[in-house]
mmCIF file with all atom_site columns, N, CA and C in Angstrom:
data_model
loop_
_atom_site.group_PDB
_atom_site.id
_atom_site.type_symbol
_atom_site.label_atom_id
_atom_site.label_alt_id
_atom_site.label_comp_id
_atom_site.label_asym_id
_atom_site.label_entity_id
_atom_site.label_seq_id
_atom_site.pdbx_PDB_ins_code
_atom_site.Cartn_x
_atom_site.Cartn_y
_atom_site.Cartn_z
_atom_site.occupancy
_atom_site.B_iso_or_equiv
_atom_site.pdbx_formal_charge
_atom_site.auth_seq_id
_atom_site.auth_comp_id
_atom_site.auth_asym_id
_atom_site.auth_atom_id
_atom_site.pdbx_PDB_model_num
ATOM 1   N N  . MET A 1 1  ? 99.267  91.602 88.440  1.00 0.00 ? 147 MET A N  1
ATOM 2   C CA . MET A 1 1  ? 97.827  91.567 88.447  1.00 0.00 ? 147 MET A CA 1
ATOM 3   C C  . MET A 1 1  ? 97.335  91.427 87.011  1.00 0.00 ? 147 MET A C  1
ATOM 4   N N  . HIS A 1 2  ? 96.398  90.533 86.795  1.00 0.00 ? 148 HIS A N  1
ATOM 5   C CA . HIS A 1 2  ? 95.848  90.320 85.467  1.00 0.00 ? 148 HIS A CA 1
ATOM 6   C C  . HIS A 1 2  ? 94.578  91.155 85.285  1.00 0.00 ? 148 HIS A C  1
ATOM 7   N N  . ALA A 1 3  ? 94.526  91.898 84.188  1.00 0.00 ? 149 ALA A N  1
ATOM 8   C CA . ALA A 1 3  ? 93.347  92.727 83.923  1.00 0.00 ? 149 ALA A CA 1
ATOM 9   C C  . ALA A 1 3  ? 92.093  91.873 83.763  1.00 0.00 ? 149 ALA A C  1
ATOM 10  N N  . ASP A 1 4  ? 92.239  90.668 83.204  1.00 0.00 ? 150 ASP A N  1
ATOM 11  C CA . ASP A 1 4  ? 91.075  89.809 83.017  1.00 0.00 ? 150 ASP A CA 1
ATOM 12  C C  . ASP A 1 4  ? 90.556  89.240 84.335  1.00 0.00 ? 150 ASP A C  1
ATOM 13  N N  . ARG A 1 5  ? 91.296  89.400 85.400  1.00 0.00 ? 151 ARG A N  1
ATOM 14  C CA . ARG A 1 5  ? 90.862  88.866 86.694  1.00 0.00 ? 151 ARG A CA 1
ATOM 15  C C  . ARG A 1 5  ? 90.127  89.908 87.532  1.00 0.00 ? 151 ARG A C  1
ATOM 16  N N  . PHE A 1 6  ? 89.791  91.048 86.937  1.00 0.00 ? 152 PHE A N  1
ATOM 17  C CA . PHE A 1 6  ? 88.997  92.036 87.661  1.00 0.00 ? 152 PHE A CA 1
ATOM 18  C C  . PHE A 1 6  ? 87.516  91.704 87.603  1.00 0.00 ? 152 PHE A C  1
ATOM 19  N N  . ASP A 1 7  ? 87.177  90.617 86.919  1.00 0.00 ? 153 ASP A N  1
ATOM 20  C CA . ASP A 1 7  ? 85.791  90.148 86.884  1.00 0.00 ? 153 ASP A CA 1
ATOM 21  C C  . ASP A 1 7  ? 85.542  89.399 88.190  1.00 0.00 ? 153 ASP A C  1
ATOM 22  N N  . ASN A 1 8  ? 85.027  90.118 89.171  1.00 0.00 ? 154 ASN A N  1
ATOM 23  C CA . ASN A 1 8  ? 84.836  89.538 90.494  1.00 0.00 ? 154 ASN A CA 1
ATOM 24  C C  . ASN A 1 8  ? 83.875  88.367 90.478  1.00 0.00 ? 154 ASN A C  1
ATOM 25  N N  . GLN A 1 9  ? 82.930  88.362 89.562  1.00 0.00 ? 155 GLN A N  1
ATOM 26  C CA . GLN A 1 9  ? 81.964  87.272 89.515  1.00 0.00 ? 155 GLN A CA 1
ATOM 27  C C  . GLN A 1 9  ? 82.653  85.946 89.238  1.00 0.00 ? 155 GLN A C  1
ATOM 28  N N  . MET A 1 10 ? 83.652  85.948 88.371  1.00 0.00 ? 156 MET A N  1
ATOM 29  C CA . MET A 1 10 ? 84.385  84.717 88.087  1.00 0.00 ? 156 MET A CA 1
ATOM 30  C C  . MET A 1 10 ? 85.097  84.201 89.335  1.00 0.00 ? 156 MET A C  1
ATOM 31  N N  . ALA A 1 11 ? 85.667  85.108 90.115  1.00 0.00 ? 157 ALA A N  1
ATOM 32  C CA . ALA A 1 11 ? 86.358  84.713 91.350  1.00 0.00 ? 157 ALA A CA 1
ATOM 33  C C  . ALA A 1 11 ? 85.379  84.104 92.339  1.00 0.00 ? 157 ALA A C  1
ATOM 34  N N  . PHE A 1 12 ? 84.217  84.713 92.484  1.00 0.00 ? 158 PHE A N  1
ATOM 35  C CA . PHE A 1 12 ? 83.244  84.196 93.445  1.00 0.00 ? 158 PHE A CA 1
ATOM 36  C C  . PHE A 1 12 ? 82.552  82.936 92.931  1.00 0.00 ? 158 PHE A C  1
ATOM 37  N N  . ASP A 1 13 ? 82.433  82.783 91.609  1.00 0.00 ? 159 ASP A N  1
ATOM 38  C CA . ASP A 1 13 ? 81.925  81.520 91.062  1.00 0.00 ? 159 ASP A CA 1
ATOM 39  C C  . ASP A 1 13 ? 82.891  80.380 91.384  1.00 0.00 ? 159 ASP A C  1
ATOM 40  N N  . LEU A 1 14 ? 84.173  80.673 91.280  1.00 0.00 ? 160 LEU A N  1
ATOM 41  C CA . LEU A 1 14 ? 85.186  79.679 91.623  1.00 0.00 ? 160 LEU A CA 1
ATOM 42  C C  . LEU A 1 14 ? 85.125  79.348 93.116  1.00 0.00 ? 160 LEU A C  1
ATOM 43  N N  . LEU A 1 15 ? 84.934  80.362 93.933  1.00 0.00 ? 161 LEU A N  1
ATOM 44  C CA . LEU A 1 15 ? 84.853  80.162 95.376  1.00 0.00 ? 161 LEU A CA 1
ATOM 45  C C  . LEU A 1 15 ? 83.601  79.373 95.769  1.00 0.00 ? 161 LEU A C  1
ATOM 46  N N  . ALA A 1 16 ? 82.542  79.479 94.982  1.00 0.00 ? 162 ALA A N  1
ATOM 47  C CA . ALA A 1 16 ? 81.281  78.802 95.308  1.00 0.00 ? 162 ALA A CA 1
ATOM 48  C C  . ALA A 1 16 ? 81.378  77.282 95.180  1.00 0.00 ? 162 ALA A C  1
ATOM 49  N N  . ARG A 1 17 ? 82.409  76.798 94.502  1.00 0.00 ? 163 ARG A N  1
ATOM 50  C CA . ARG A 1 17 ? 82.572  75.346 94.374  1.00 0.00 ? 163 ARG A CA 1
ATOM 51  C C  . ARG A 1 17 ? 82.824  74.754 95.756  1.00 0.00 ? 163 ARG A C  1
ATOM 52  N N  . PRO A 1 18 ? 82.220  73.591 96.047  1.00 0.00 ? 164 PRO A N  1
ATOM 53  C CA . PRO A 1 18 ? 82.338  73.001 97.396  1.00 0.00 ? 164 PRO A CA 1
ATOM 54  C C  . PRO A 1 18 ? 83.775  72.803 97.873  1.00 0.00 ? 164 PRO A C  1
ATOM 55  N N  . GLU A 1 19 ? 84.670  72.404 96.982  1.00 0.00 ? 165 GLU A N  1
ATOM 56  C CA . GLU A 1 19 ? 86.055  72.182 97.416  1.00 0.00 ? 165 GLU A CA 1
ATOM 57  C C  . GLU A 1 19 ? 86.739  73.479 97.829  1.00 0.00 ? 165 GLU A C  1
ATOM 58  N N  . HIS A 1 20 ? 86.313  74.598 97.244  1.00 0.00 ? 166 HIS A N  1
ATOM 59  C CA . HIS A 1 20 ? 86.917  75.872 97.605  1.00 0.00 ? 166 HIS A CA 1
ATOM 60  C C  . HIS A 1 20 ? 86.279  76.442 98.874  1.00 0.00 ? 166 HIS A C  1
ATOM 61  N N  . GLN A 1 21 ? 85.019  76.105 99.121  1.00 0.00 ? 167 GLN A N  1
ATOM 62  C CA . GLN A 1 21 ? 84.405  76.485 100.393 1.00 0.00 ? 167 GLN A CA 1
ATOM 63  C C  . GLN A 1 21 ? 85.112  75.762 101.538 1.00 0.00 ? 167 GLN A C  1
ATOM 64  N N  . ARG A 1 22 ? 85.420  74.484 101.321 1.00 0.00 ? 168 ARG A N  1
ATOM 65  C CA . ARG A 1 22 ? 86.163  73.729 102.336 1.00 0.00 ? 168 ARG A CA 1
ATOM 66  C C  . ARG A 1 22 ? 87.543  74.349 102.563 1.00 0.00 ? 168 ARG A C  1
ATOM 67  N N  . LEU A 1 23 ? 88.179  74.788 101.484 1.00 0.00 ? 169 LEU A N  1
ATOM 68  C CA . LEU A 1 23 ? 89.485  75.428 101.598 1.00 0.00 ? 169 LEU A CA 1
ATOM 69  C C  . LEU A 1 23 ? 89.386  76.692 102.448 1.00 0.00 ? 169 LEU A C  1
ATOM 70  N N  . LEU A 1 24 ? 88.391  77.514 102.188 1.00 0.00 ? 170 LEU A N  1
ATOM 71  C CA . LEU A 1 24 ? 88.222  78.769 102.911 1.00 0.00 ? 170 LEU A CA 1
ATOM 72  C C  . LEU A 1 24 ? 88.007  78.503 104.404 1.00 0.00 ? 170 LEU A C  1
ATOM 73  N N  . TYR A 1 25 ? 87.073  77.614 104.738 1.00 0.00 ? 171 TYR A N  1
ATOM 74  C CA . TYR A 1 25 ? 86.807  77.330 106.144 1.00 0.00 ? 171 TYR A CA 1
ATOM 75  C C  . TYR A 1 25 ? 87.958  76.563 106.790 1.00 0.00 ? 171 TYR A C  1
ATOM 76  N N  . GLY A 1 26 ? 88.664  75.763 106.014 1.00 0.00 ? 172 GLY A N  1
ATOM 77  C CA . GLY A 1 26 ? 89.847  75.071 106.525 1.00 0.00 ? 172 GLY A CA 1
ATOM 78  C C  . GLY A 1 26 ? 90.958  76.042 106.877 1.00 0.00 ? 172 GLY A C  1
ATOM 79  N N  . ALA A 1 27 ? 91.126  77.067 106.055 1.00 0.00 ? 173 ALA A N  1
ATOM 80  C CA . ALA A 1 27 ? 92.136  78.087 106.342 1.00 0.00 ? 173 ALA A CA 1
ATOM 81  C C  . ALA A 1 27 ? 91.776  78.854 107.609 1.00 0.00 ? 173 ALA A C  1
ATOM 82  N N  . LEU A 1 28 ? 90.489  79.147 107.784 1.00 0.00 ? 174 LEU A N  1
ATOM 83  C CA . LEU A 1 28 ? 90.066  79.822 109.010 1.00 0.00 ? 174 LEU A CA 1
ATOM 84  C C  . LEU A 1 28 ? 90.309  78.932 110.225 1.00 0.00 ? 174 LEU A C  1
ATOM 85  N N  . LYS A 1 29 ? 90.014  77.654 110.087 1.00 0.00 ? 175 LYS A N  1
ATOM 86  C CA . LYS A 1 29 ? 90.242  76.720 111.192 1.00 0.00 ? 175 LYS A CA 1
ATOM 87  C C  . LYS A 1 29 ? 91.730  76.639 111.521 1.00 0.00 ? 175 LYS A C  1
ATOM 88  N N  . ALA A 1 30 ? 92.565  76.614 110.487 1.00 0.00 ? 176 ALA A N  1
ATOM 89  C CA . ALA A 1 30 ? 94.014  76.568 110.697 1.00 0.00 ? 176 ALA A CA 1
ATOM 90  C C  . ALA A 1 30 ? 94.511  77.828 111.411 1.00 0.00 ? 176 ALA A C  1
ATOM 91  N N  . ALA A 1 31 ? 93.773  78.922 111.232 1.00 0.00 ? 177 ALA A N  1
ATOM 92  C CA . ALA A 1 31 ? 94.117  80.176 111.910 1.00 0.00 ? 177 ALA A CA 1
ATOM 93  C C  . ALA A 1 31 ? 93.444  80.276 113.281 1.00 0.00 ? 177 ALA A C  1
ATOM 94  N N  . GLN A 1 32 ? 92.872  79.156 113.764 1.00 0.00 ? 178 GLN A N  1
ATOM 95  C CA . GLN A 1 32 ? 92.219  79.095 115.076 1.00 0.00 ? 178 GLN A CA 1
ATOM 96  C C  . GLN A 1 32 ? 90.933  79.924 115.143 1.00 0.00 ? 178 GLN A C  1
ATOM 97  N N  . VAL A 1 33 ? 90.255  80.092 114.008 1.00 0.00 ? 179 VAL A N  1
ATOM 98  C CA . VAL A 1 33 ? 88.978  80.799 113.970 1.00 0.00 ? 179 VAL A CA 1
ATOM 99  C C  . VAL A 1 33 ? 87.894  79.750 113.727 1.00 0.00 ? 179 VAL A C  1
ATOM 100 N N  . THR A 1 34 ? 87.155  79.432 114.776 1.00 0.00 ? 180 THR A N  1
ATOM 101 C CA . THR A 1 34 ? 86.084  78.439 114.671 1.00 0.00 ? 180 THR A CA 1
ATOM 102 C C  . THR A 1 34 ? 84.740  79.151 114.666 1.00 0.00 ? 180 THR A C  1
ATOM 103 N N  . LYS A 1 35 ? 83.669  78.389 114.474 1.00 0.00 ? 181 LYS A N  1
ATOM 104 C CA . LYS A 1 35 ? 82.338  79.008 114.430 1.00 0.00 ? 181 LYS A CA 1
ATOM 105 C C  . LYS A 1 35 ? 81.938  79.588 115.783 1.00 0.00 ? 181 LYS A C  1
ATOM 106 N N  . TYR A 1 36 ? 82.683  79.260 116.835 1.00 0.00 ? 182 TYR A N  1
ATOM 107 C CA . TYR A 1 36 ? 82.401  79.809 118.165 1.00 0.00 ? 182 TYR A CA 1
ATOM 108 C C  . TYR A 1 36 ? 83.180  81.088 118.445 1.00 0.00 ? 182 TYR A C  1
ATOM 109 N N  . HIS A 1 37 ? 84.020  81.487 117.524 1.00 0.00 ? 183 HIS A N  1
ATOM 110 C CA . HIS A 1 37 ? 84.788  82.725 117.676 1.00 0.00 ? 183 HIS A CA 1
ATOM 111 C C  . HIS A 1 37 ? 83.815  83.904 117.654 1.00 0.00 ? 183 HIS A C  1
ATOM 112 N N  . PRO A 1 38 ? 83.994  84.898 118.527 1.00 0.00 ? 184 PRO A N  1
ATOM 113 C CA . PRO A 1 38 ? 83.043  86.012 118.588 1.00 0.00 ? 184 PRO A CA 1
ATOM 114 C C  . PRO A 1 38 ? 82.907  86.802 117.280 1.00 0.00 ? 184 PRO A C  1
ATOM 115 N N  . GLN A 1 39 ? 83.946  86.868 116.489 1.00 0.00 ? 185 GLN A N  1
ATOM 116 C CA . GLN A 1 39 ? 83.879  87.589 115.215 1.00 0.00 ? 185 GLN A CA 1
ATOM 117 C C  . GLN A 1 39 ? 83.928  86.639 114.025 1.00 0.00 ? 185 GLN A C  1
ATOM 118 N N  . PHE A 1 40 ? 83.374  85.462 114.163 1.00 0.00 ? 186 PHE A N  1
ATOM 119 C CA . PHE A 1 40 ? 83.456  84.452 113.107 1.00 0.00 ? 186 PHE A CA 1
ATOM 120 C C  . PHE A 1 40 ? 82.895  84.962 111.781 1.00 0.00 ? 186 PHE A C  1
ATOM 121 N N  . GLU A 1 41 ? 81.712  85.553 111.794 1.00 0.00 ? 187 GLU A N  1
ATOM 122 C CA . GLU A 1 41 ? 81.102  86.034 110.544 1.00 0.00 ? 187 GLU A CA 1
ATOM 123 C C  . GLU A 1 41 ? 81.949  87.117 109.888 1.00 0.00 ? 187 GLU A C  1
ATOM 124 N N  . ASP A 1 42 ? 82.537  87.994 110.688 1.00 0.00 ? 188 ASP A N  1
ATOM 125 C CA . ASP A 1 42 ? 83.425  89.019 110.137 1.00 0.00 ? 188 ASP A CA 1
ATOM 126 C C  . ASP A 1 42 ? 84.660  88.382 109.510 1.00 0.00 ? 188 ASP A C  1
ATOM 127 N N  . CYS A 1 43 ? 85.189  87.358 110.158 1.00 0.00 ? 189 CYS A N  1
ATOM 128 C CA . CYS A 1 43 ? 86.370  86.661 109.625 1.00 0.00 ? 189 CYS A CA 1
ATOM 129 C C  . CYS A 1 43 ? 86.036  85.952 108.315 1.00 0.00 ? 189 CYS A C  1
ATOM 130 N N  . VAL A 1 44 ? 84.838  85.406 108.210 1.00 0.00 ? 190 VAL A N  1
ATOM 131 C CA . VAL A 1 44 ? 84.418  84.763 106.959 1.00 0.00 ? 190 VAL A CA 1
ATOM 132 C C  . VAL A 1 44 ? 84.352  85.806 105.843 1.00 0.00 ? 190 VAL A C  1
ATOM 133 N N  . THR A 1 45 ? 83.805  86.972 106.144 1.00 0.00 ? 191 THR A N  1
ATOM 134 C CA . THR A 1 45 ? 83.735  88.043 105.142 1.00 0.00 ? 191 THR A CA 1
ATOM 135 C C  . THR A 1 45 ? 85.137  88.464 104.700 1.00 0.00 ? 191 THR A C  1
ATOM 136 N N  . VAL A 1 46 ? 86.032  88.623 105.649 1.00 0.00 ? 192 VAL A N  1
ATOM 137 C CA . VAL A 1 46 ? 87.423  88.986 105.316 1.00 0.00 ? 192 VAL A CA 1
ATOM 138 C C  . VAL A 1 46 ? 88.066  87.875 104.491 1.00 0.00 ? 192 VAL A C  1
ATOM 139 N N  . ALA A 1 47 ? 87.773  86.629 104.809 1.00 0.00 ? 193 ALA A N  1
ATOM 140 C CA . ALA A 1 47 ? 88.322  85.507 104.043 1.00 0.00 ? 193 ALA A CA 1
ATOM 141 C C  . ALA A 1 47 ? 87.827  85.539 102.599 1.00 0.00 ? 193 ALA A C  1
ATOM 142 N N  . HIS A 1 48 ? 86.558  85.894 102.399 1.00 0.00 ? 194 HIS A N  1
ATOM 143 C CA . HIS A 1 48 ? 86.032  86.015 101.030 1.00 0.00 ? 194 HIS A CA 1
ATOM 144 C C  . HIS A 1 48 ? 86.764  87.119 100.268 1.00 0.00 ? 194 HIS A C  1
ATOM 145 N N  . LEU A 1 49 ? 86.974  88.236 100.914 1.00 0.00 ? 195 LEU A N  1
ATOM 146 C CA . LEU A 1 49 ? 87.685  89.343 100.261 1.00 0.00 ? 195 LEU A CA 1
ATOM 147 C C  . LEU A 1 49 ? 89.151  89.001 100.009 1.00 0.00 ? 195 LEU A C  1
ATOM 148 N N  . THR A 1 50 ? 89.734  88.235 100.910 1.00 0.00 ? 196 THR A N  1
ATOM 149 C CA . THR A 1 50 ? 91.116  87.789 100.718 1.00 0.00 ? 196 THR A CA 1
ATOM 150 C C  . THR A 1 50 ? 91.205  86.832 99.536  1.00 0.00 ? 196 THR A C  1
ATOM 151 N N  . TRP A 1 51 ? 90.202  85.956 99.388  1.00 0.00 ? 197 TRP A N  1
ATOM 152 C CA . TRP A 1 51 ? 90.132  85.061 98.220  1.00 0.00 ? 197 TRP A CA 1
ATOM 153 C C  . TRP A 1 51 ? 90.118  85.905 96.945  1.00 0.00 ? 197 TRP A C  1
ATOM 154 N N  . LEU A 1 52 ? 89.284  86.938 96.914  1.00 0.00 ? 198 LEU A N  1
ATOM 155 C CA . LEU A 1 52 ? 89.195  87.806 95.741  1.00 0.00 ? 198 LEU A CA 1
ATOM 156 C C  . LEU A 1 52 ? 90.541  88.464 95.453  1.00 0.00 ? 198 LEU A C  1
ATOM 157 N N  . SER A 1 53 ? 91.195  88.964 96.474  1.00 0.00 ? 199 SER A N  1
ATOM 158 C CA . SER A 1 53 ? 92.509  89.581 96.302  1.00 0.00 ? 199 SER A CA 1
ATOM 159 C C  . SER A 1 53 ? 93.523  88.571 95.784  1.00 0.00 ? 199 SER A C  1
ATOM 160 N N  . ALA A 1 54 ? 93.508  87.361 96.334  1.00 0.00 ? 200 ALA A N  1
ATOM 161 C CA . ALA A 1 54 ? 94.429  86.314 95.876  1.00 0.00 ? 200 ALA A CA 1
ATOM 162 C C  . ALA A 1 54 ? 94.169  85.987 94.410  1.00 0.00 ? 200 ALA A C  1
ATOM 163 N N  . TYR A 1 55 ? 92.899  85.905 94.041  1.00 0.00 ? 201 TYR A N  1
ATOM 164 C CA . TYR A 1 55 ? 92.523  85.613 92.655  1.00 0.00 ? 201 TYR A CA 1
ATOM 165 C C  . TYR A 1 55 ? 93.061  86.692 91.714  1.00 0.00 ? 201 TYR A C  1
ATOM 166 N N  . GLN A 1 56 ? 92.927  87.938 92.110  1.00 0.00 ? 202 GLN A N  1
ATOM 167 C CA . GLN A 1 56 ? 93.363  89.049 91.262  1.00 0.00 ? 202 GLN A CA 1
ATOM 168 C C  . GLN A 1 56 ? 94.882  89.165 91.186  1.00 0.00 ? 202 GLN A C  1
ATOM 169 N N  . ASN A 1 57 ? 95.579  88.755 92.232  1.00 0.00 ? 203 ASN A N  1
ATOM 170 C CA . ASN A 1 57 ? 97.032  88.947 92.290  1.00 0.00 ? 203 ASN A CA 1
ATOM 171 C C  . ASN A 1 57 ? 97.854  87.722 91.940  1.00 0.00 ? 203 ASN A C  1
ATOM 172 N N  . TYR A 1 58 ? 97.214  86.593 91.708  1.00 0.00 ? 204 TYR A N  1
ATOM 173 C CA . TYR A 1 58 ? 97.960  85.376 91.389  1.00 0.00 ? 204 TYR A CA 1
ATOM 174 C C  . TYR A 1 58 ? 98.507  85.490 89.977  1.00 0.00 ? 204 TYR A C  1
ATOM 175 N N  . ALA A 1 59 ? 99.825  85.359 89.822  1.00 0.00 ? 205 ALA A N  1
ATOM 176 C CA . ALA A 1 59 ? 100.484 85.611 88.539  1.00 0.00 ? 205 ALA A CA 1
ATOM 177 C C  . ALA A 1 59 ? 100.266 84.521 87.479  1.00 0.00 ? 205 ALA A C  1
ATOM 178 N N  . PRO A 1 60 ? 100.431 83.240 87.791  1.00 0.00 ? 206 PRO A N  1
ATOM 179 C CA . PRO A 1 60 ? 100.272 82.220 86.740  1.00 0.00 ? 206 PRO A CA 1
ATOM 180 C C  . PRO A 1 60 ? 98.845  82.150 86.200  1.00 0.00 ? 206 PRO A C  1
ATOM 181 N N  . GLU A 1 61 ? 98.741  81.563 85.038  1.00 0.00 ? 207 GLU A N  1
ATOM 182 C CA . GLU A 1 61 ? 97.439  81.446 84.381  1.00 0.00 ? 207 GLU A CA 1
ATOM 183 C C  . GLU A 1 61 ? 96.518  80.484 85.124  1.00 0.00 ? 207 GLU A C  1
ATOM 184 N N  . LEU A 1 62 ? 95.266  80.840 85.162  1.00 0.00 ? 208 LEU A N  1
ATOM 185 C CA . LEU A 1 62 ? 94.224  79.972 85.700  1.00 0.00 ? 208 LEU A CA 1
ATOM 186 C C  . LEU A 1 62 ? 93.344  79.541 84.548  1.00 0.00 ? 208 LEU A C  1
ATOM 187 N N  . PRO A 1 63 ? 92.766  78.402 84.534  1.00 0.00 ? 209 PRO A N  1
ATOM 188 C CA . PRO A 1 63 ? 92.712  77.357 85.548  1.00 0.00 ? 209 PRO A CA 1
ATOM 189 C C  . PRO A 1 63 ? 93.844  76.341 85.451  1.00 0.00 ? 209 PRO A C  1
ATOM 190 N N  . ALA A 1 64 ? 94.794  76.541 84.549  1.00 0.00 ? 210 ALA A N  1
ATOM 191 C CA . ALA A 1 64 ? 95.876  75.574 84.386  1.00 0.00 ? 210 ALA A CA 1
ATOM 192 C C  . ALA A 1 64 ? 96.658  75.346 85.684  1.00 0.00 ? 210 ALA A C  1
ATOM 193 N N  . ASN A 1 65 ? 96.783  76.375 86.493  1.00 0.00 ? 211 ASN A N  1
ATOM 194 C CA . ASN A 1 65 ? 97.548  76.284 87.739  1.00 0.00 ? 211 ASN A CA 1
ATOM 195 C C  . ASN A 1 65 ? 96.648  76.302 88.975  1.00 0.00 ? 211 ASN A C  1
ATOM 196 N N  . LEU A 1 66 ? 95.466  75.761 88.847  1.00 0.00 ? 212 LEU A N  1
ATOM 197 C CA . LEU A 1 66 ? 94.490  75.795 89.941  1.00 0.00 ? 212 LEU A CA 1
ATOM 198 C C  . LEU A 1 66 ? 94.989  75.134 91.227  1.00 0.00 ? 212 LEU A C  1
ATOM 199 N N  . PRO A 1 67 ? 95.663  73.974 91.175  1.00 0.00 ? 213 PRO A N  1
ATOM 200 C CA . PRO A 1 67 ? 96.162  73.392 92.445  1.00 0.00 ? 213 PRO A CA 1
ATOM 201 C C  . PRO A 1 67 ? 97.135  74.316 93.178  1.00 0.00 ? 213 PRO A C  1
ATOM 202 N N  . ASP A 1 68 ? 98.002  74.990 92.449  1.00 0.00 ? 214 ASP A N  1
ATOM 203 C CA . ASP A 1 68 ? 98.930  75.927 93.082  1.00 0.00 ? 214 ASP A CA 1
ATOM 204 C C  . ASP A 1 68 ? 98.197  77.161 93.600  1.00 0.00 ? 214 ASP A C  1
ATOM 205 N N  . PHE A 1 69 ? 97.172  77.591 92.856  1.00 0.00 ? 215 PHE A N  1
ATOM 206 C CA . PHE A 1 69 ? 96.384  78.730 93.322  1.00 0.00 ? 215 PHE A CA 1
ATOM 207 C C  . PHE A 1 69 ? 95.690  78.409 94.642  1.00 0.00 ? 215 PHE A C  1
ATOM 208 N N  . ARG A 1 70 ? 95.188  77.185 94.772  1.00 0.00 ? 216 ARG A N  1
ATOM 209 C CA . ARG A 1 70 ? 94.516  76.787 96.017  1.00 0.00 ? 216 ARG A CA 1
ATOM 210 C C  . ARG A 1 70 ? 95.473  76.922 97.202  1.00 0.00 ? 216 ARG A C  1
ATOM 211 N N  . LYS A 1 71 ? 96.716  76.483 97.018  1.00 0.00 ? 217 LYS A N  1
ATOM 212 C CA . LYS A 1 71 ? 97.718  76.609 98.089  1.00 0.00 ? 217 LYS A CA 1
ATOM 213 C C  . LYS A 1 71 ? 97.994  78.084 98.401  1.00 0.00 ? 217 LYS A C  1
ATOM 214 N N  . PHE A 1 72 ? 98.107  78.879 97.346  1.00 0.00 ? 218 PHE A N  1
ATOM 215 C CA . PHE A 1 72 ? 98.351  80.310 97.492  1.00 0.00 ? 218 PHE A CA 1
ATOM 216 C C  . PHE A 1 72 ? 97.208  80.975 98.257  1.00 0.00 ? 218 PHE A C  1
ATOM 217 N N  . ALA A 1 73 ? 95.974  80.681 97.863  1.00 0.00 ? 219 ALA A N  1
ATOM 218 C CA . ALA A 1 73 ? 94.807  81.281 98.518  1.00 0.00 ? 219 ALA A CA 1
ATOM 219 C C  . ALA A 1 73 ? 94.707  80.840 99.975  1.00 0.00 ? 219 ALA A C  1
ATOM 220 N N  . PHE A 1 74 ? 94.966  79.567 100.243 1.00 0.00 ? 220 PHE A N  1
ATOM 221 C CA . PHE A 1 74 ? 94.924  79.064 101.618 1.00 0.00 ? 220 PHE A CA 1
ATOM 222 C C  . PHE A 1 74 ? 95.887  79.845 102.504 1.00 0.00 ? 220 PHE A C  1
ATOM 223 N N  . ARG A 1 75 ? 97.117  80.002 102.023 1.00 0.00 ? 221 ARG A N  1
ATOM 224 C CA . ARG A 1 75 ? 98.116  80.743 102.815 1.00 0.00 ? 221 ARG A CA 1
ATOM 225 C C  . ARG A 1 75 ? 97.696  82.193 103.029 1.00 0.00 ? 221 ARG A C  1
ATOM 226 N N  . ARG A 1 76 ? 97.159  82.816 101.987 1.00 0.00 ? 222 ARG A N  1
ATOM 227 C CA . ARG A 1 76 ? 96.732  84.212 102.113 1.00 0.00 ? 222 ARG A CA 1
ATOM 228 C C  . ARG A 1 76 ? 95.612  84.357 103.141 1.00 0.00 ? 222 ARG A C  1
ATOM 229 N N  . ILE A 1 77 ? 94.654  83.436 103.114 1.00 0.00 ? 223 ILE A N  1
ATOM 230 C CA . ILE A 1 77 ? 93.533  83.506 104.051 1.00 0.00 ? 223 ILE A CA 1
ATOM 231 C C  . ILE A 1 77 ? 94.018  83.217 105.475 1.00 0.00 ? 223 ILE A C  1
ATOM 232 N N  . LYS A 1 78 ? 94.864  82.228 105.626 1.00 0.00 ? 224 LYS A N  1
ATOM 233 C CA . LYS A 1 78 ? 95.353  81.870 106.964 1.00 0.00 ? 224 LYS A CA 1
ATOM 234 C C  . LYS A 1 78 ? 96.157  82.992 107.602 1.00 0.00 ? 224 LYS A C  1
ATOM 235 N N  . TRP A 1 79 ? 96.962  83.687 106.824 1.00 0.00 ? 225 TRP A N  1
ATOM 236 C CA . TRP A 1 79 ? 97.798  84.745 107.370 1.00 0.00 ? 225 TRP A CA 1
ATOM 237 C C  . TRP A 1 79 ? 96.942  85.955 107.646 1.00 0.00 ? 225 TRP A C  1
#
C-alpha cells in the first residue's frame, strides 16, 4: 500500500474520467449486474469503493502503469 495513495480525492478524480466510468460499469455488466438488477445502485456504490481499494493497494507506480491498473481494477470490481 502506498502512503501517497490515501488521498481519496485523487482516486475519485481518476475514476471520474469517462474511460474509467465505462470500465466500472463494464465490470458490473461482466458480473451480470445490469441497471435492472434490484440492488444495482448498491452494487455501483460497492464498485466505487472497490475502485478506491484497488487504487490504494496497487503496487506499481501510477500513472506510468495505468493500463495495467485498469485491468487490475476491472478484475477487482468484477470479483
